[in-house]
Amino acid sequence: MQKISNAEIKKIRSLAQKKFRDGYGLFVAEGEKMVAEAMASGFGVTAVYRRDEIGEEAMGRISQLAAPSPVLAVVRKPSGLVLENEYGFREALGLDRKSGQVSGSGKGGLFLLLDTIRDPGNLGTILRVADWFGVDAVFASRDTVDIFNPKVVQATMGAVFRVRFHYADLPALCRTALSAGGRVYGTFLDGNDIYSSSLATGEDFPVLAVTGNESEGISREVETLCSDRLYIPPYPAGEPGSESLNAAIATAVTLAEFRRRARRA
């Protein structure tokens, strides 16, 4: 039986809190699939604990899940998570760092912006959606929930290890994209029907799709920078129903339509 010290247990348990994740530069991934994804990624796994090696009682103490999984990994957080300046924005958007224009590849890309997403389950699901639709990168406002929150990590089902993700000043990022000829699309209740609107595919310049806060929507500062206002209509049109879509579902519908248009282009 592998031994795990009380100091190790205390450290791993502390990673349930953001301040300790930031302090140690570590987070936890649980479950066979998640641990396999972590080990195959470039994140760096510092330790792996298995229930059949450390015992059920110890596993229960270090697990951050209601029902402890049979395996848990302690993983290093990647560097460059927070973009601090204009050069970082340009590089992340595939723009030339000096000119601010589309780089030599001649391509833009489809990028997802998350404006104050608070619910861990929503963020995790959104990252799965971004992974599925091949989004080039996801950018979140600094007040969005921590991507390495245990609930977020588990909800991603491994996408946390595949999707390029950064925290950034979203208004500044939008201005950088717009200055390069890009477009910023936001979803609003008074927007234009997404299915009949003209949508850029991101082939020649950066296309940014914004998902707003679960209850407040897109912040005013970001809204003023949206070049296009979209609306996801209900079916049948005009019939009473839900007020709005869940943030993750709205993101999925929006990205699906962008990718559908790209296939037709």
CSV table of C-alpha atoms in Angstrom, one decimal:
chain,number,residue,atom,x,y,z
A,1,MET,CA,0.0,0.0,0.0
A,2,GLN,CA,1.4,3.4,-1.1
A,3,LYS,CA,1.7,5.9,1.8
A,4,ILE,CA,0.5,9.5,1.5
A,5,SER,CA,1.6,11.9,4.2
A,6,ASN,CA,-0.7,14.2,6.1
A,7,ALA,CA,1.2,17.1,4.5
A,8,GLU,CA,0.4,15.8,1.0
A,9,ILE,CA,-3.2,15.4,1.9
A,10,LYS,CA,-3.4,18.9,3.3
A,11,LYS,CA,-1.8,20.4,0.2
A,12,ILE,CA,-4.0,18.5,-2.2
A,13,ARG,CA,-7.2,19.4,-0.3
A,14,SER,CA,-6.1,23.1,-0.3
A,15,LEU,CA,-6.2,23.1,-4.1
A,16,ALA,CA,-10.0,23.3,-3.8
A,17,GLN,CA,-9.4,27.0,-3.2
A,18,LYS,CA,-8.3,29.4,-5.9
A,19,LYS,CA,-5.7,31.2,-3.7
A,20,PHE,CA,-3.9,27.9,-3.1
A,21,ARG,CA,-4.1,26.9,-6.7
A,22,ASP,CA,-2.6,30.2,-7.7
A,23,GLY,CA,0.0,30.0,-4.9
A,24,TYR,CA,1.2,26.5,-5.8
A,25,GLY,CA,0.5,26.8,-9.5
A,26,LEU,CA,-1.3,23.5,-9.4
A,27,PHE,CA,-4.8,22.0,-9.8
A,28,VAL,CA,-6.5,18.6,-9.5
A,29,ALA,CA,-8.0,16.4,-12.2
A,30,GLU,CA,-10.0,13.3,-11.3
A,31,GLY,CA,-11.1,10.2,-13.1
A,32,GLU,CA,-9.5,7.8,-15.5
A,33,LYS,CA,-10.3,9.8,-18.6
A,34,MET,CA,-9.3,13.2,-17.1
A,35,VAL,CA,-6.0,11.8,-15.7
A,36,ALA,CA,-5.2,10.2,-19.1
A,37,GLU,CA,-5.9,13.5,-20.8
A,38,ALA,CA,-3.7,15.4,-18.3
A,39,MET,CA,-0.8,13.0,-18.8
A,40,ALA,CA,-1.1,13.3,-22.6
A,41,SER,CA,-1.1,17.1,-22.5
A,42,GLY,CA,1.8,19.4,-22.1
A,43,PHE,CA,0.6,20.7,-18.7
A,44,GLY,CA,2.8,18.5,-16.6
A,45,VAL,CA,1.6,16.0,-14.0
A,46,THR,CA,3.4,16.2,-10.6
A,47,ALA,CA,1.7,13.2,-8.9
A,48,VAL,CA,-0.9,10.5,-9.5
A,49,TYR,CA,-2.8,8.8,-6.7
A,50,ARG,CA,-4.9,5.7,-7.1
A,51,ARG,CA,-7.5,4.3,-4.7
A,52,ASP,CA,-6.1,0.8,-4.9
A,53,GLU,CA,-2.7,2.1,-3.9
A,54,ILE,CA,-3.4,4.6,-1.2
A,55,GLY,CA,-6.6,3.2,0.2
A,56,GLU,CA,-10.3,4.3,0.1
A,57,GLU,CA,-10.0,6.5,3.2
A,58,ALA,CA,-7.1,8.5,2.0
A,59,MET,CA,-8.7,8.9,-1.5
A,60,GLY,CA,-11.8,10.2,0.1
A,61,ARG,CA,-9.8,12.8,1.9
A,62,ILE,CA,-8.0,14.2,-1.1
A,63,SER,CA,-10.8,14.0,-3.6
A,64,GLN,CA,-12.7,17.1,-4.5
A,65,LEU,CA,-15.7,15.2,-5.8
A,66,ALA,CA,-18.8,14.2,-3.9
A,67,ALA,CA,-18.2,10.6,-5.0
A,68,PRO,CA,-14.4,10.1,-5.1
A,69,SER,CA,-13.0,8.7,-8.3
A,70,PRO,CA,-10.5,5.8,-8.4
A,71,VAL,CA,-7.6,8.0,-9.6
A,72,LEU,CA,-6.5,11.7,-9.1
A,73,ALA,CA,-3.7,13.7,-10.6
A,74,VAL,CA,-2.1,16.9,-9.4
A,75,VAL,CA,-1.4,19.0,-12.5
A,76,ARG,CA,0.7,22.1,-13.2
A,77,LYS,CA,-1.1,25.2,-14.4
A,78,PRO,CA,0.1,26.5,-17.7
A,79,SER,CA,2.0,29.7,-18.1
A,80,GLY,CA,0.7,32.7,-20.0
A,81,LEU,CA,-2.9,32.2,-18.7
A,82,VAL,CA,-3.4,36.0,-18.3
A,83,LEU,CA,-2.8,38.3,-21.3
A,84,GLU,CA,-1.5,41.6,-20.0
A,85,ASN,CA,-0.9,43.8,-23.0
A,86,GLU,CA,-1.5,44.7,-26.7
A,87,TYR,CA,1.3,42.4,-27.9
A,88,GLY,CA,-0.2,39.5,-26.1
A,89,PHE,CA,-3.6,40.2,-27.6
A,90,ARG,CA,-2.1,40.4,-31.1
A,91,GLU,CA,-0.2,37.2,-30.8
A,92,ALA,CA,-3.2,35.3,-29.4
A,93,LEU,CA,-5.4,36.5,-32.3
A,94,GLY,CA,-2.8,35.4,-34.9
A,95,LEU,CA,-1.9,39.0,-35.7
A,96,ASP,CA,1.5,40.4,-36.5
A,97,ARG,CA,2.9,41.7,-33.2
A,98,LYS,CA,4.2,44.9,-34.8
A,99,SER,CA,1.7,45.9,-37.4
A,100,GLY,CA,-1.4,44.5,-35.7
A,101,GLN,CA,-2.6,43.0,-39.0
A,102,VAL,CA,-3.3,39.4,-39.9
A,103,SER,CA,0.0,37.5,-39.9
A,104,GLY,CA,1.7,36.0,-42.9
A,105,SER,CA,-0.5,32.9,-42.9
A,106,GLY,CA,-3.3,35.1,-44.2
A,107,LYS,CA,-5.9,33.6,-41.9
A,108,GLY,CA,-7.9,35.0,-39.0
A,109,GLY,CA,-9.8,32.6,-36.9
A,110,LEU,CA,-12.9,32.1,-34.8
A,111,PHE,CA,-12.5,33.1,-31.2
A,112,LEU,CA,-14.9,32.9,-28.2
A,113,LEU,CA,-15.1,35.7,-25.6
A,114,LEU,CA,-16.7,35.0,-22.2
A,115,ASP,CA,-18.0,38.1,-20.4
A,116,THR,CA,-18.3,37.4,-16.7
A,117,ILE,CA,-19.3,33.7,-16.7
A,118,ARG,CA,-19.9,32.9,-13.1
A,119,ASP,CA,-21.2,29.3,-13.0
A,120,PRO,CA,-18.5,26.6,-13.0
A,121,GLY,CA,-20.7,24.1,-14.8
A,122,ASN,CA,-21.4,26.6,-17.5
A,123,LEU,CA,-17.8,27.4,-18.1
A,124,GLY,CA,-16.9,23.7,-18.2
A,125,THR,CA,-19.6,23.0,-20.7
A,126,ILE,CA,-18.7,26.0,-22.8
A,127,LEU,CA,-15.1,24.8,-23.0
A,128,ARG,CA,-16.4,21.4,-24.2
A,129,VAL,CA,-18.4,23.2,-26.9
A,130,ALA,CA,-15.4,25.3,-27.9
A,131,ASP,CA,-13.4,22.1,-28.2
A,132,TRP,CA,-16.1,20.4,-30.3
A,133,PHE,CA,-16.3,23.3,-32.8
A,134,GLY,CA,-12.6,23.8,-33.0
A,135,VAL,CA,-12.6,27.4,-31.7
A,136,ASP,CA,-9.1,28.9,-32.1
A,137,ALA,CA,-9.0,30.3,-28.6
A,138,VAL,CA,-11.2,31.2,-25.7
A,139,PHE,CA,-10.8,34.5,-23.9
A,140,ALA,CA,-12.5,35.3,-20.6
A,141,SER,CA,-12.9,38.4,-18.5
A,142,ARG,CA,-10.8,38.6,-15.4
A,143,ASP,CA,-14.0,38.2,-13.3
A,144,THR,CA,-15.0,35.0,-15.0
A,145,VAL,CA,-14.9,31.9,-12.7
A,146,ASP,CA,-11.5,30.2,-12.4
A,147,ILE,CA,-10.9,27.7,-15.2
A,148,PHE,CA,-9.2,25.4,-12.7
A,149,ASN,CA,-12.1,25.3,-10.2
A,150,PRO,CA,-12.7,21.6,-9.6
A,151,LYS,CA,-16.2,21.8,-10.9
A,152,VAL,CA,-15.1,23.5,-14.1
A,153,VAL,CA,-12.3,21.0,-14.7
A,154,GLN,CA,-14.6,18.0,-14.4
A,155,ALA,CA,-17.3,19.6,-16.5
A,156,THR,CA,-14.9,20.1,-19.4
A,157,MET,CA,-14.4,16.3,-19.8
A,158,GLY,CA,-10.8,16.9,-20.8
A,159,ALA,CA,-11.3,20.0,-23.0
A,160,VAL,CA,-9.4,22.0,-20.4
A,161,PHE,CA,-6.3,20.3,-21.7
A,162,ARG,CA,-7.0,21.0,-25.3
A,163,VAL,CA,-8.6,24.4,-25.7
A,164,ARG,CA,-6.4,27.5,-25.8
A,165,PHE,CA,-7.6,29.7,-22.9
A,166,HIS,CA,-6.7,33.1,-21.6
A,167,TYR,CA,-8.0,35.7,-19.2
A,168,ALA,CA,-7.9,39.2,-20.7
A,169,ASP,CA,-9.3,42.7,-20.8
A,170,LEU,CA,-12.1,42.0,-23.2
A,171,PRO,CA,-12.8,45.6,-24.4
A,172,ALA,CA,-9.1,46.0,-25.2
A,173,LEU,CA,-9.0,42.6,-27.0
A,174,CYS,CA,-12.1,43.7,-29.0
A,175,ARG,CA,-10.4,46.9,-30.0
A,176,THR,CA,-7.3,45.0,-31.1
A,177,ALA,CA,-9.4,42.7,-33.3
A,178,LEU,CA,-11.5,45.6,-34.8
A,179,SER,CA,-8.3,47.5,-35.7
A,180,ALA,CA,-7.2,44.5,-37.7
A,181,GLY,CA,-10.5,44.5,-39.7
A,182,GLY,CA,-12.1,41.9,-37.5
A,183,ARG,CA,-15.7,41.5,-36.4
A,184,VAL,CA,-17.2,41.2,-32.9
A,185,TYR,CA,-20.5,39.4,-32.7
A,186,GLY,CA,-22.7,39.5,-29.6
A,187,THR,CA,-26.0,37.9,-28.9
A,188,PHE,CA,-28.8,40.2,-27.7
A,189,LEU,CA,-32.6,40.0,-27.4
A,190,ASP,CA,-32.9,42.9,-29.8
A,191,GLY,CA,-30.4,41.5,-32.2
A,192,ASN,CA,-30.8,40.3,-35.8
A,193,ASP,CA,-31.9,36.7,-36.5
A,194,ILE,CA,-28.6,34.7,-36.6
A,195,TYR,CA,-30.0,32.4,-39.3
A,196,SER,CA,-30.6,35.2,-41.8
A,197,SER,CA,-27.7,37.4,-40.8
A,198,SER,CA,-24.4,37.6,-42.7
A,199,LEU,CA,-21.7,35.9,-40.7
A,200,ALA,CA,-18.0,36.1,-41.4
A,201,THR,CA,-16.2,32.8,-41.3
A,202,GLY,CA,-12.9,34.0,-39.9
A,203,GLU,CA,-10.9,32.9,-43.0
A,204,ASP,CA,-9.3,36.3,-43.6
A,205,PHE,CA,-9.6,38.2,-40.3
A,206,PRO,CA,-10.4,37.5,-36.6
A,207,VAL,CA,-14.0,36.8,-35.8
A,208,LEU,CA,-15.0,37.2,-32.1
A,209,ALA,CA,-18.2,35.7,-30.7
A,210,VAL,CA,-19.2,37.0,-27.3
A,211,THR,CA,-21.2,35.1,-24.6
A,212,GLY,CA,-22.5,37.2,-21.8
A,213,ASN,CA,-23.1,36.7,-18.1
A,214,GLU,CA,-25.8,34.2,-17.2
A,215,SER,CA,-28.2,36.9,-15.8
A,216,GLU,CA,-26.9,40.3,-17.0
A,217,GLY,CA,-25.8,39.4,-20.5
A,218,ILE,CA,-23.0,41.2,-22.2
A,219,SER,CA,-21.5,44.1,-20.3
A,220,ARG,CA,-22.1,47.6,-21.6
A,221,GLU,CA,-18.5,48.3,-22.3
A,222,VAL,CA,-18.2,45.2,-24.5
A,223,GLU,CA,-21.6,45.7,-26.1
A,224,THR,CA,-20.5,49.1,-27.5
A,225,LEU,CA,-17.7,47.3,-29.3
A,226,CYS,CA,-19.9,44.7,-30.9
A,227,SER,CA,-19.9,45.3,-34.7
A,228,ASP,CA,-22.8,42.9,-35.1
A,229,ARG,CA,-25.8,42.1,-32.9
A,230,LEU,CA,-27.3,38.7,-33.2
A,231,TYR,CA,-30.4,37.0,-31.8
A,232,ILE,CA,-31.2,33.3,-31.5
A,233,PRO,CA,-35.0,33.1,-32.3
A,234,PRO,CA,-37.3,30.6,-30.5
A,235,TYR,CA,-39.5,28.1,-32.3
A,236,PRO,CA,-42.2,28.7,-33.2
A,237,ALA,CA,-41.5,32.5,-33.5
A,238,GLY,CA,-43.7,34.7,-31.3
A,239,GLU,CA,-44.9,31.9,-29.1
A,240,PRO,CA,-44.5,32.3,-25.3
A,241,GLY,CA,-41.7,30.3,-23.7
A,242,SER,CA,-38.5,30.7,-21.8
A,243,GLU,CA,-37.1,34.2,-21.5
A,244,SER,CA,-33.6,33.2,-22.8
A,245,LEU,CA,-31.2,30.4,-23.3
A,246,ASN,CA,-28.6,29.1,-20.8
A,247,ALA,CA,-25.2,30.6,-21.6
A,248,ALA,CA,-23.7,27.3,-22.6
A,249,ILE,CA,-26.6,26.4,-24.9
A,250,ALA,CA,-26.5,29.8,-26.5
A,251,THR,CA,-22.8,29.4,-27.1
A,252,ALA,CA,-23.3,26.0,-28.7
A,253,VAL,CA,-26.1,27.3,-31.0
A,254,THR,CA,-24.0,30.4,-32.0
A,255,LEU,CA,-20.8,28.4,-32.7
A,256,ALA,CA,-22.7,25.7,-34.6
A,257,GLU,CA,-24.1,28.4,-37.0
A,258,PHE,CA,-20.7,29.9,-37.6
A,259,ARG,CA,-19.2,26.5,-38.4
A,260,ARG,CA,-22.2,25.6,-40.6
A,261,ARG,CA,-21.6,28.8,-42.6
A,262,ALA,CA,-17.9,28.1,-42.9
A,263,ARG,CA,-18.6,24.6,-44.4
A,264,ARG,CA,-20.9,26.3,-47.0
A,265,ALA,CA,-18.3,29.0,-47.9
